[in-house]
Tab-separated table of C-alpha atoms in Angstrom:
chain	number	residue	atom	x	y	z
A	1	MET	CA	-95.759	109.117	-110.225
A	2	LYS	CA	-95.342	111.152	-112.939
A	3	HIS	CA	-98.946	113.143	-111.522
A	4	LEU	CA	-97.363	113.508	-108.222
A	5	ILE	CA	-94.394	114.941	-109.595
A	6	LEU	CA	-96.107	117.612	-111.532
A	7	LEU	CA	-98.440	118.449	-108.526
A	8	LEU	CA	-95.100	118.892	-106.268
A	9	PHE	CA	-93.500	121.321	-109.065
A	10	LEU	CA	-97.067	123.584	-109.729
A	11	PHE	CA	-96.561	124.074	-105.822
A	12	LEU	CA	-93.371	125.001	-105.398
A	13	LEU	CA	-93.735	127.069	-108.415
A	14	SER	CA	-96.413	128.629	-106.818
A	15	SER	CA	-94.860	128.940	-103.518
A	16	CYS	CA	-92.315	131.349	-105.355
A	17	GLN	CA	-94.855	134.021	-107.004
A	18	ASP	CA	-94.308	137.790	-106.303
A	19	ASN	CA	-96.464	138.882	-103.692
A	20	GLY	CA	-96.104	142.408	-104.203
A	21	ILE	CA	-94.390	145.086	-101.829
A	22	GLU	CA	-95.813	146.954	-99.329
A	23	ILE	CA	-95.996	150.938	-99.399
A	24	GLU	CA	-97.460	153.659	-97.144
A	25	ALA	CA	-100.870	154.557	-97.455
A	26	PRO	CA	-101.706	157.798	-99.626
A	27	LEU	CA	-103.049	160.538	-97.139
A	28	GLU	CA	-106.911	161.942	-97.593
A	29	ILE	CA	-106.631	164.653	-99.294
A	30	ASN	CA	-109.368	167.320	-98.523
A	31	GLN	CA	-107.942	170.466	-100.792
A	32	VAL	CA	-106.042	170.691	-103.889
A	33	PRO	CA	-102.040	170.259	-103.121
A	34	GLU	CA	-99.559	172.400	-103.973
A	35	LEU	CA	-97.736	172.019	-106.691
A	36	PRO	CA	-94.957	169.454	-105.810
A	37	GLN	CA	-91.252	170.293	-106.763
A	38	ILE	CA	-88.469	167.589	-107.626
A	39	THR	CA	-85.839	167.812	-104.888
A	40	ASP	CA	-83.108	164.798	-106.250
A	41	LEU	CA	-82.522	166.274	-109.694
A	42	GLU	CA	-79.133	166.779	-109.090
A	43	ASN	CA	-79.249	162.573	-108.832
A	44	TYR	CA	-80.756	162.551	-112.847
A	45	GLU	CA	-78.922	162.998	-115.859
A	46	SER	CA	-78.461	166.365	-117.145
A	47	GLN	CA	-80.749	165.452	-120.061
A	48	VAL	CA	-83.539	164.577	-117.617
A	49	GLN	CA	-82.939	168.220	-115.417
A	50	ASP	CA	-83.596	169.866	-118.396
A	51	GLN	CA	-86.640	168.218	-118.795
A	52	PHE	CA	-88.219	168.629	-115.492
A	53	LYS	CA	-86.851	172.538	-115.749
A	54	LYS	CA	-88.406	173.037	-119.000
A	55	GLN	CA	-91.960	171.979	-117.811
A	56	TYR	CA	-91.613	173.972	-114.578
A	57	GLU	CA	-91.143	177.532	-116.845
A	58	TYR	CA	-94.067	176.372	-118.844
A	59	ILE	CA	-96.466	176.106	-115.575
A	60	LYS	CA	-94.814	179.441	-114.648
A	61	MET	CA	-96.373	181.012	-117.995
A	62	PHE	CA	-99.761	180.322	-117.116
A	63	ASP	CA	-99.550	180.545	-112.793
A	64	LYS	CA	-101.457	183.526	-112.635
A	65	ASP	CA	-104.440	182.806	-114.752
A	66	ARG	CA	-104.634	178.989	-113.879
A	67	ASN	CA	-106.681	178.372	-116.880
A	68	ASP	CA	-106.774	175.204	-119.190
A	69	LYS	CA	-103.148	175.860	-120.428
A	70	TYR	CA	-102.063	175.829	-116.598
A	71	ALA	CA	-104.103	172.561	-115.921
A	72	PHE	CA	-102.829	170.825	-118.986
A	73	SER	CA	-99.120	171.693	-118.310
A	74	VAL	CA	-99.068	170.743	-114.681
A	75	ALA	CA	-100.710	167.189	-115.752
A	76	LYS	CA	-98.209	167.265	-118.320
A	77	LEU	CA	-95.650	167.554	-115.292
A	78	GLY	CA	-97.470	164.704	-113.440
A	79	LYS	CA	-96.847	162.426	-116.477
A	80	VAL	CA	-93.012	163.092	-116.298
A	81	PHE	CA	-93.194	162.593	-112.642
A	82	GLN	CA	-94.807	159.199	-113.425
A	83	ALA	CA	-92.811	158.062	-116.363
A	84	TYR	CA	-89.501	158.648	-113.848
A	85	ASN	CA	-91.831	156.804	-110.579
A	86	LYS	CA	-92.239	159.580	-108.792
A	87	PHE	CA	-95.754	158.800	-107.614
A	88	PRO	CA	-97.340	161.205	-104.692
A	89	GLN	CA	-95.577	163.888	-106.738
A	90	ALA	CA	-97.515	162.666	-110.340
A	91	ILE	CA	-100.492	162.150	-108.138
A	92	ASP	CA	-100.952	165.688	-106.914
A	93	CYS	CA	-100.182	167.228	-110.240
A	94	TYR	CA	-103.283	165.349	-111.571
A	95	LEU	CA	-105.279	166.572	-108.921
A	96	ILE	CA	-104.585	169.972	-109.263
A	97	ALA	CA	-105.232	169.381	-113.044
A	98	LEU	CA	-108.565	167.854	-112.114
A	99	SER	CA	-109.721	170.605	-109.699
A	100	ILE	CA	-109.649	173.155	-112.671
A	101	ASP	CA	-110.905	170.665	-115.393
A	102	SER	CA	-112.592	168.025	-113.763
A	103	ASP	CA	-114.051	166.044	-116.956
A	104	ASN	CA	-110.616	165.187	-118.364
A	105	TYR	CA	-110.780	161.620	-118.781
A	106	GLU	CA	-107.378	161.045	-119.300
A	107	TRP	CA	-105.849	162.759	-116.544
A	108	MET	CA	-108.528	160.651	-114.512
A	109	TYR	CA	-107.420	157.199	-116.092
A	110	LEU	CA	-103.575	158.026	-115.510
A	111	LEU	CA	-104.560	158.892	-111.839
A	112	ALA	CA	-106.463	155.740	-111.377
A	113	SER	CA	-103.345	154.073	-113.042
A	114	VAL	CA	-100.945	155.623	-110.501
A	115	TYR	CA	-103.346	154.158	-107.485
A	116	LYS	CA	-104.079	150.786	-109.137
A	117	TYR	CA	-100.102	150.180	-109.779
A	118	THR	CA	-99.318	151.473	-106.141
A	119	GLY	CA	-102.114	148.757	-105.015
A	120	PHE	CA	-104.594	151.220	-103.765
A	121	ASN	CA	-107.638	149.808	-105.496
A	122	GLU	CA	-110.529	151.556	-104.164
A	123	LEU	CA	-109.120	154.842	-104.688
A	124	SER	CA	-108.037	153.548	-108.583
A	125	LEU	CA	-111.749	152.081	-109.097
A	126	GLU	CA	-113.306	155.819	-107.860
A	127	HIS	CA	-111.023	157.409	-111.007
A	128	TYR	CA	-111.611	154.763	-113.657
A	129	GLN	CA	-115.374	154.561	-113.035
A	130	LYS	CA	-115.043	158.477	-113.580
A	131	SER	CA	-113.099	158.345	-116.588
A	132	LEU	CA	-115.512	155.313	-117.808
A	133	LYS	CA	-118.333	157.954	-117.897
A	134	ALA	CA	-116.660	161.138	-119.221
A	135	HIS	CA	-115.683	158.553	-122.090
A	136	GLU	CA	-115.630	154.720	-123.062
A	137	SER	CA	-112.752	153.592	-123.879
A	138	LEU	CA	-111.023	149.803	-124.007
A	139	PRO	CA	-108.288	150.184	-121.875
A	140	THR	CA	-110.598	151.718	-118.749
A	141	LYS	CA	-112.541	148.991	-118.894
A	142	LEU	CA	-109.923	146.638	-118.674
A	143	SER	CA	-108.271	148.102	-115.965
A	144	LEU	CA	-111.806	148.024	-114.026
A	145	ALA	CA	-112.218	144.370	-114.995
A	146	GLU	CA	-108.476	143.764	-113.830
A	147	ILE	CA	-109.408	145.264	-110.152
A	148	TYR	CA	-113.158	143.323	-109.642
A	149	SER	CA	-111.311	140.571	-110.741
A	150	GLN	CA	-108.164	140.528	-108.208
A	151	LYS	CA	-111.331	142.052	-105.635
A	152	ASN	CA	-112.729	138.453	-106.386
A	153	GLU	CA	-116.445	140.396	-107.511
A	154	LEU	CA	-115.836	138.423	-110.622
A	155	GLU	CA	-119.700	138.963	-112.394
A	156	LEU	CA	-118.096	142.671	-112.702
A	157	ALA	CA	-115.270	141.617	-113.628
A	158	LYS	CA	-116.711	139.197	-116.302
A	159	ASN	CA	-119.019	141.467	-117.883
A	160	TYR	CA	-116.410	144.024	-118.579
A	161	PHE	CA	-114.243	141.632	-119.911
A	162	GLN	CA	-117.216	140.397	-122.514
A	163	GLN	CA	-117.627	143.829	-123.493
A	164	ILE	CA	-113.864	144.197	-124.267
A	165	LEU	CA	-114.431	141.044	-126.315
A	166	ALA	CA	-116.991	142.029	-127.792
A	167	LYS	CA	-115.457	145.056	-129.640
A	168	GLU	CA	-111.837	142.969	-129.704
A	169	PRO	CA	-112.687	139.399	-129.583
A	170	ASN	CA	-108.477	138.855	-129.742
A	171	HIS	CA	-107.915	140.989	-126.841
A	172	HIS	CA	-105.112	138.764	-125.105
A	173	ARG	CA	-105.417	140.094	-121.959
A	174	ALA	CA	-109.387	140.058	-121.756
A	175	LEU	CA	-109.422	137.030	-122.956
A	176	TYR	CA	-106.640	135.677	-120.317
A	177	GLY	CA	-109.027	137.462	-117.942
A	178	LEU	CA	-112.142	136.008	-118.720
A	179	ALA	CA	-110.081	132.414	-118.595
A	180	ILE	CA	-109.141	132.904	-115.164
A	181	ILE	CA	-112.765	133.415	-114.097
A	182	ASN	CA	-113.874	130.464	-116.041
A	183	ARG	CA	-111.137	128.135	-114.293
A	184	ALA	CA	-112.316	129.861	-110.884
A	185	GLN	CA	-116.105	129.342	-111.925
A	186	ASN	CA	-115.116	124.973	-112.903
A	187	GLU	CA	-115.354	125.765	-116.608
A	188	PRO	CA	-112.055	124.380	-117.157
A	189	GLN	CA	-112.994	123.768	-120.873
A	190	LYS	CA	-113.654	127.365	-121.474
A	191	ALA	CA	-110.402	128.484	-119.682
A	192	ILE	CA	-108.388	126.325	-121.878
A	193	GLU	CA	-110.512	127.411	-125.219
A	194	LYS	CA	-108.950	130.767	-124.382
A	195	LEU	CA	-105.873	130.246	-123.101
A	196	LEU	CA	-104.570	128.787	-126.459
A	197	LYS	CA	-106.149	131.742	-128.688
A	198	ILE	CA	-103.571	133.327	-126.600
A	199	ILE	CA	-100.589	130.770	-126.968
A	200	LYS	CA	-101.164	130.782	-130.810
A	201	ALA	CA	-100.019	134.270	-131.164
A	202	GLN	CA	-97.871	134.708	-127.902
A	203	PRO	CA	-96.189	131.180	-127.351
A	204	ASN	CA	-93.797	132.311	-124.421
A	205	VAL	CA	-96.098	134.283	-122.166
A	206	TYR	CA	-95.331	132.476	-118.956
A	207	ASN	CA	-98.187	132.442	-117.040
A	208	VAL	CA	-100.147	131.496	-120.310
A	209	ASN	CA	-98.504	128.470	-120.068
A	210	TYR	CA	-98.355	128.121	-116.681
A	211	GLN	CA	-102.216	128.136	-116.406
A	212	LEU	CA	-102.583	125.460	-119.442
A	213	GLY	CA	-100.001	122.951	-117.414
A	214	GLN	CA	-102.137	123.400	-114.383
A	215	LEU	CA	-105.367	122.736	-116.282
A	216	TYR	CA	-104.161	119.990	-118.055
A	217	VAL	CA	-103.013	118.466	-114.604
A	218	GLN	CA	-106.292	118.671	-113.217
A	219	ASN	CA	-107.883	116.767	-116.454
A	220	SER	CA	-105.246	114.349	-115.927
A	221	GLN	CA	-104.140	115.143	-119.424
A	222	ILE	CA	-100.450	114.781	-118.397
A	223	ASP	CA	-98.629	114.677	-121.591
A	224	LEU	CA	-99.926	117.937	-122.647
A	225	ALA	CA	-99.495	119.346	-119.355
A	226	GLN	CA	-95.916	118.462	-119.551
A	227	LYS	CA	-95.513	120.227	-122.354
A	228	TYR	CA	-96.876	123.654	-121.406
A	229	LEU	CA	-94.864	123.331	-117.773
A	230	ASP	CA	-91.688	122.655	-119.751
A	231	LYS	CA	-92.419	125.871	-121.531
A	232	VAL	CA	-93.037	127.646	-118.260
A	233	LEU	CA	-89.138	125.999	-117.429
A	234	GLU	CA	-87.700	127.017	-120.394
A	235	THR	CA	-89.049	131.006	-119.649
A	236	GLN	CA	-88.743	131.167	-115.584
A	237	GLU	CA	-85.926	133.647	-116.625
A	238	SER	CA	-87.849	136.267	-118.600
A	239	LYS	CA	-91.272	135.403	-117.456
A	240	VAL	CA	-92.864	136.514	-120.645
A	241	GLU	CA	-96.107	138.836	-120.036
A	242	ILE	CA	-98.695	139.397	-122.858
A	243	ASN	CA	-97.990	141.757	-125.145
A	244	TYR	CA	-100.558	144.622	-124.469
A	245	ILE	CA	-99.721	148.340	-124.926
A	246	ASP	CA	-101.822	150.647	-123.334
A	247	PRO	CA	-102.265	153.958	-125.288
A	248	PHE	CA	-102.498	156.802	-122.162
A	249	LEU	CA	-99.457	154.792	-120.526
A	250	LYS	CA	-97.766	154.603	-123.825
A	251	GLU	CA	-97.418	158.423	-124.065
A	252	VAL	CA	-96.734	158.783	-119.798
A	253	SER	CA	-93.836	155.975	-120.930
A	254	ASP	CA	-92.091	157.713	-124.138
A	255	LEU	CA	-91.379	161.070	-121.689
A	256	LYS	CA	-88.932	159.098	-119.956
A	257	ILE	CA	-85.787	159.532	-121.733
A	258	ASN	CA	-84.018	156.063	-122.712
A	259	SER	CA	-81.739	154.881	-125.263
A	260	GLN	CA	-84.274	156.035	-128.073
A	261	HIS	CA	-83.934	159.100	-126.982
A	262	LEU	CA	-80.089	159.118	-126.254
A	263	VAL	CA	-79.623	157.840	-130.140
A	264	LYS	CA	-81.811	160.577	-131.619
A	265	LEU	CA	-79.279	162.958	-129.875
A	266	GLY	CA	-76.264	161.118	-130.677
A	267	LEU	CA	-77.343	160.973	-134.807
A	268	GLN	CA	-78.019	165.101	-134.162
A	269	SER	CA	-74.523	165.353	-133.323
A	270	ILE	CA	-72.920	163.656	-135.846
A	271	HIS	CA	-75.191	165.253	-138.488
A	272	ASN	CA	-73.993	168.301	-137.131
A	273	LYS	CA	-70.149	166.900	-136.501
A	274	ARG	CA	-69.980	167.082	-133.144
A	275	TYR	CA	-68.586	163.609	-132.595
A	276	ASN	CA	-67.493	163.758	-128.989
A	277	GLN	CA	-70.590	164.590	-127.799
A	278	ALA	CA	-72.229	162.059	-130.366
A	279	ILE	CA	-70.373	159.335	-128.632
A	280	ARG	CA	-70.811	160.314	-125.191
A	281	TYR	CA	-75.136	160.151	-126.360
A	282	LEU	CA	-74.458	157.080	-127.898
A	283	GLU	CA	-72.644	155.314	-125.063
A	284	LYS	CA	-75.263	156.328	-122.646
A	285	GLY	CA	-77.800	155.028	-124.715
A	286	MET	CA	-76.130	151.770	-125.220
A	287	ASN	CA	-75.837	151.395	-121.346
A	288	ALA	CA	-79.293	151.709	-121.347
A	289	ASN	CA	-79.572	149.021	-124.075
A	290	ASP	CA	-76.690	146.988	-125.009
A	291	ASN	CA	-78.641	144.321	-127.396
A	292	ARG	CA	-79.293	147.964	-129.820
A	293	THR	CA	-76.766	147.296	-133.165
A	294	ASP	CA	-77.715	150.181	-134.369
A	295	ILE	CA	-76.284	152.202	-131.566
A	296	LYS	CA	-72.815	150.231	-131.898
A	297	TYR	CA	-73.019	151.043	-135.676
A	298	ASN	CA	-73.674	154.688	-135.161
A	299	LEU	CA	-70.995	154.687	-132.373
A	300	ALA	CA	-68.635	153.512	-134.543
A	301	ILE	CA	-69.079	156.410	-137.232
A	302	ALA	CA	-68.821	158.860	-134.488
A	303	TYR	CA	-65.501	157.330	-133.112
A	304	PHE	CA	-64.249	157.146	-137.169
């Protein structure tokens, strides 16, 4: 009876998994696109508006020559667009930059990442492969492994995951990806060993607990299955993911003006004794992340 309840739980849980969203496919591009413009700038905070305006000013400085500096400034605009989830504009920027410097592996990677995020795996594969050919990196191999895994090309995926683990034996995303392949290839014990490695370091990861629960159900180890499925229920709201920082995408995400940037501006304003300005920055920062006690502390200083 206990076994049947667990199986029913797993069925209901899997039926609720997010299947993603459908978006329009990108148009085929036969020539270098025009520099994209931002048409809804007025909808953003003044700091974000200034960020975009400043980048367009940089581009104008090199517009006539269309040299490496122009390519760099356009790629930087692409990163800003990507940071704010304006993916068609980001794609155009990266394509323009690559038309000038076709060997830049970072821009190839970022273009591929946009295609991957929006679900166009073939386009993503093409540019990740180009990036890897120009420069070997673990993030590129990880992205290729995950796409091949999604396409059910498991041997290709396994090869990349294994290459990563040969360099970094405790790379948790690679361990997870290889564990899923082990399970698909009817190697449950290998899968369990890899998942337990992850859970030892990151005990609250939702998908890892879920997979362990399923594997132990299949092995009829009901008590162990119950242990990890209980953890799934505990973390169902937060759905904690494997902690991993992509160095290429971190640079992009850091461009997005957020609470950290607003706190910095607030502290500068306090230093300059512009307390009303500091309050505006810090209040916006707290709205972006109300869990940061340092914002509340500095806001109190600005008030008093």
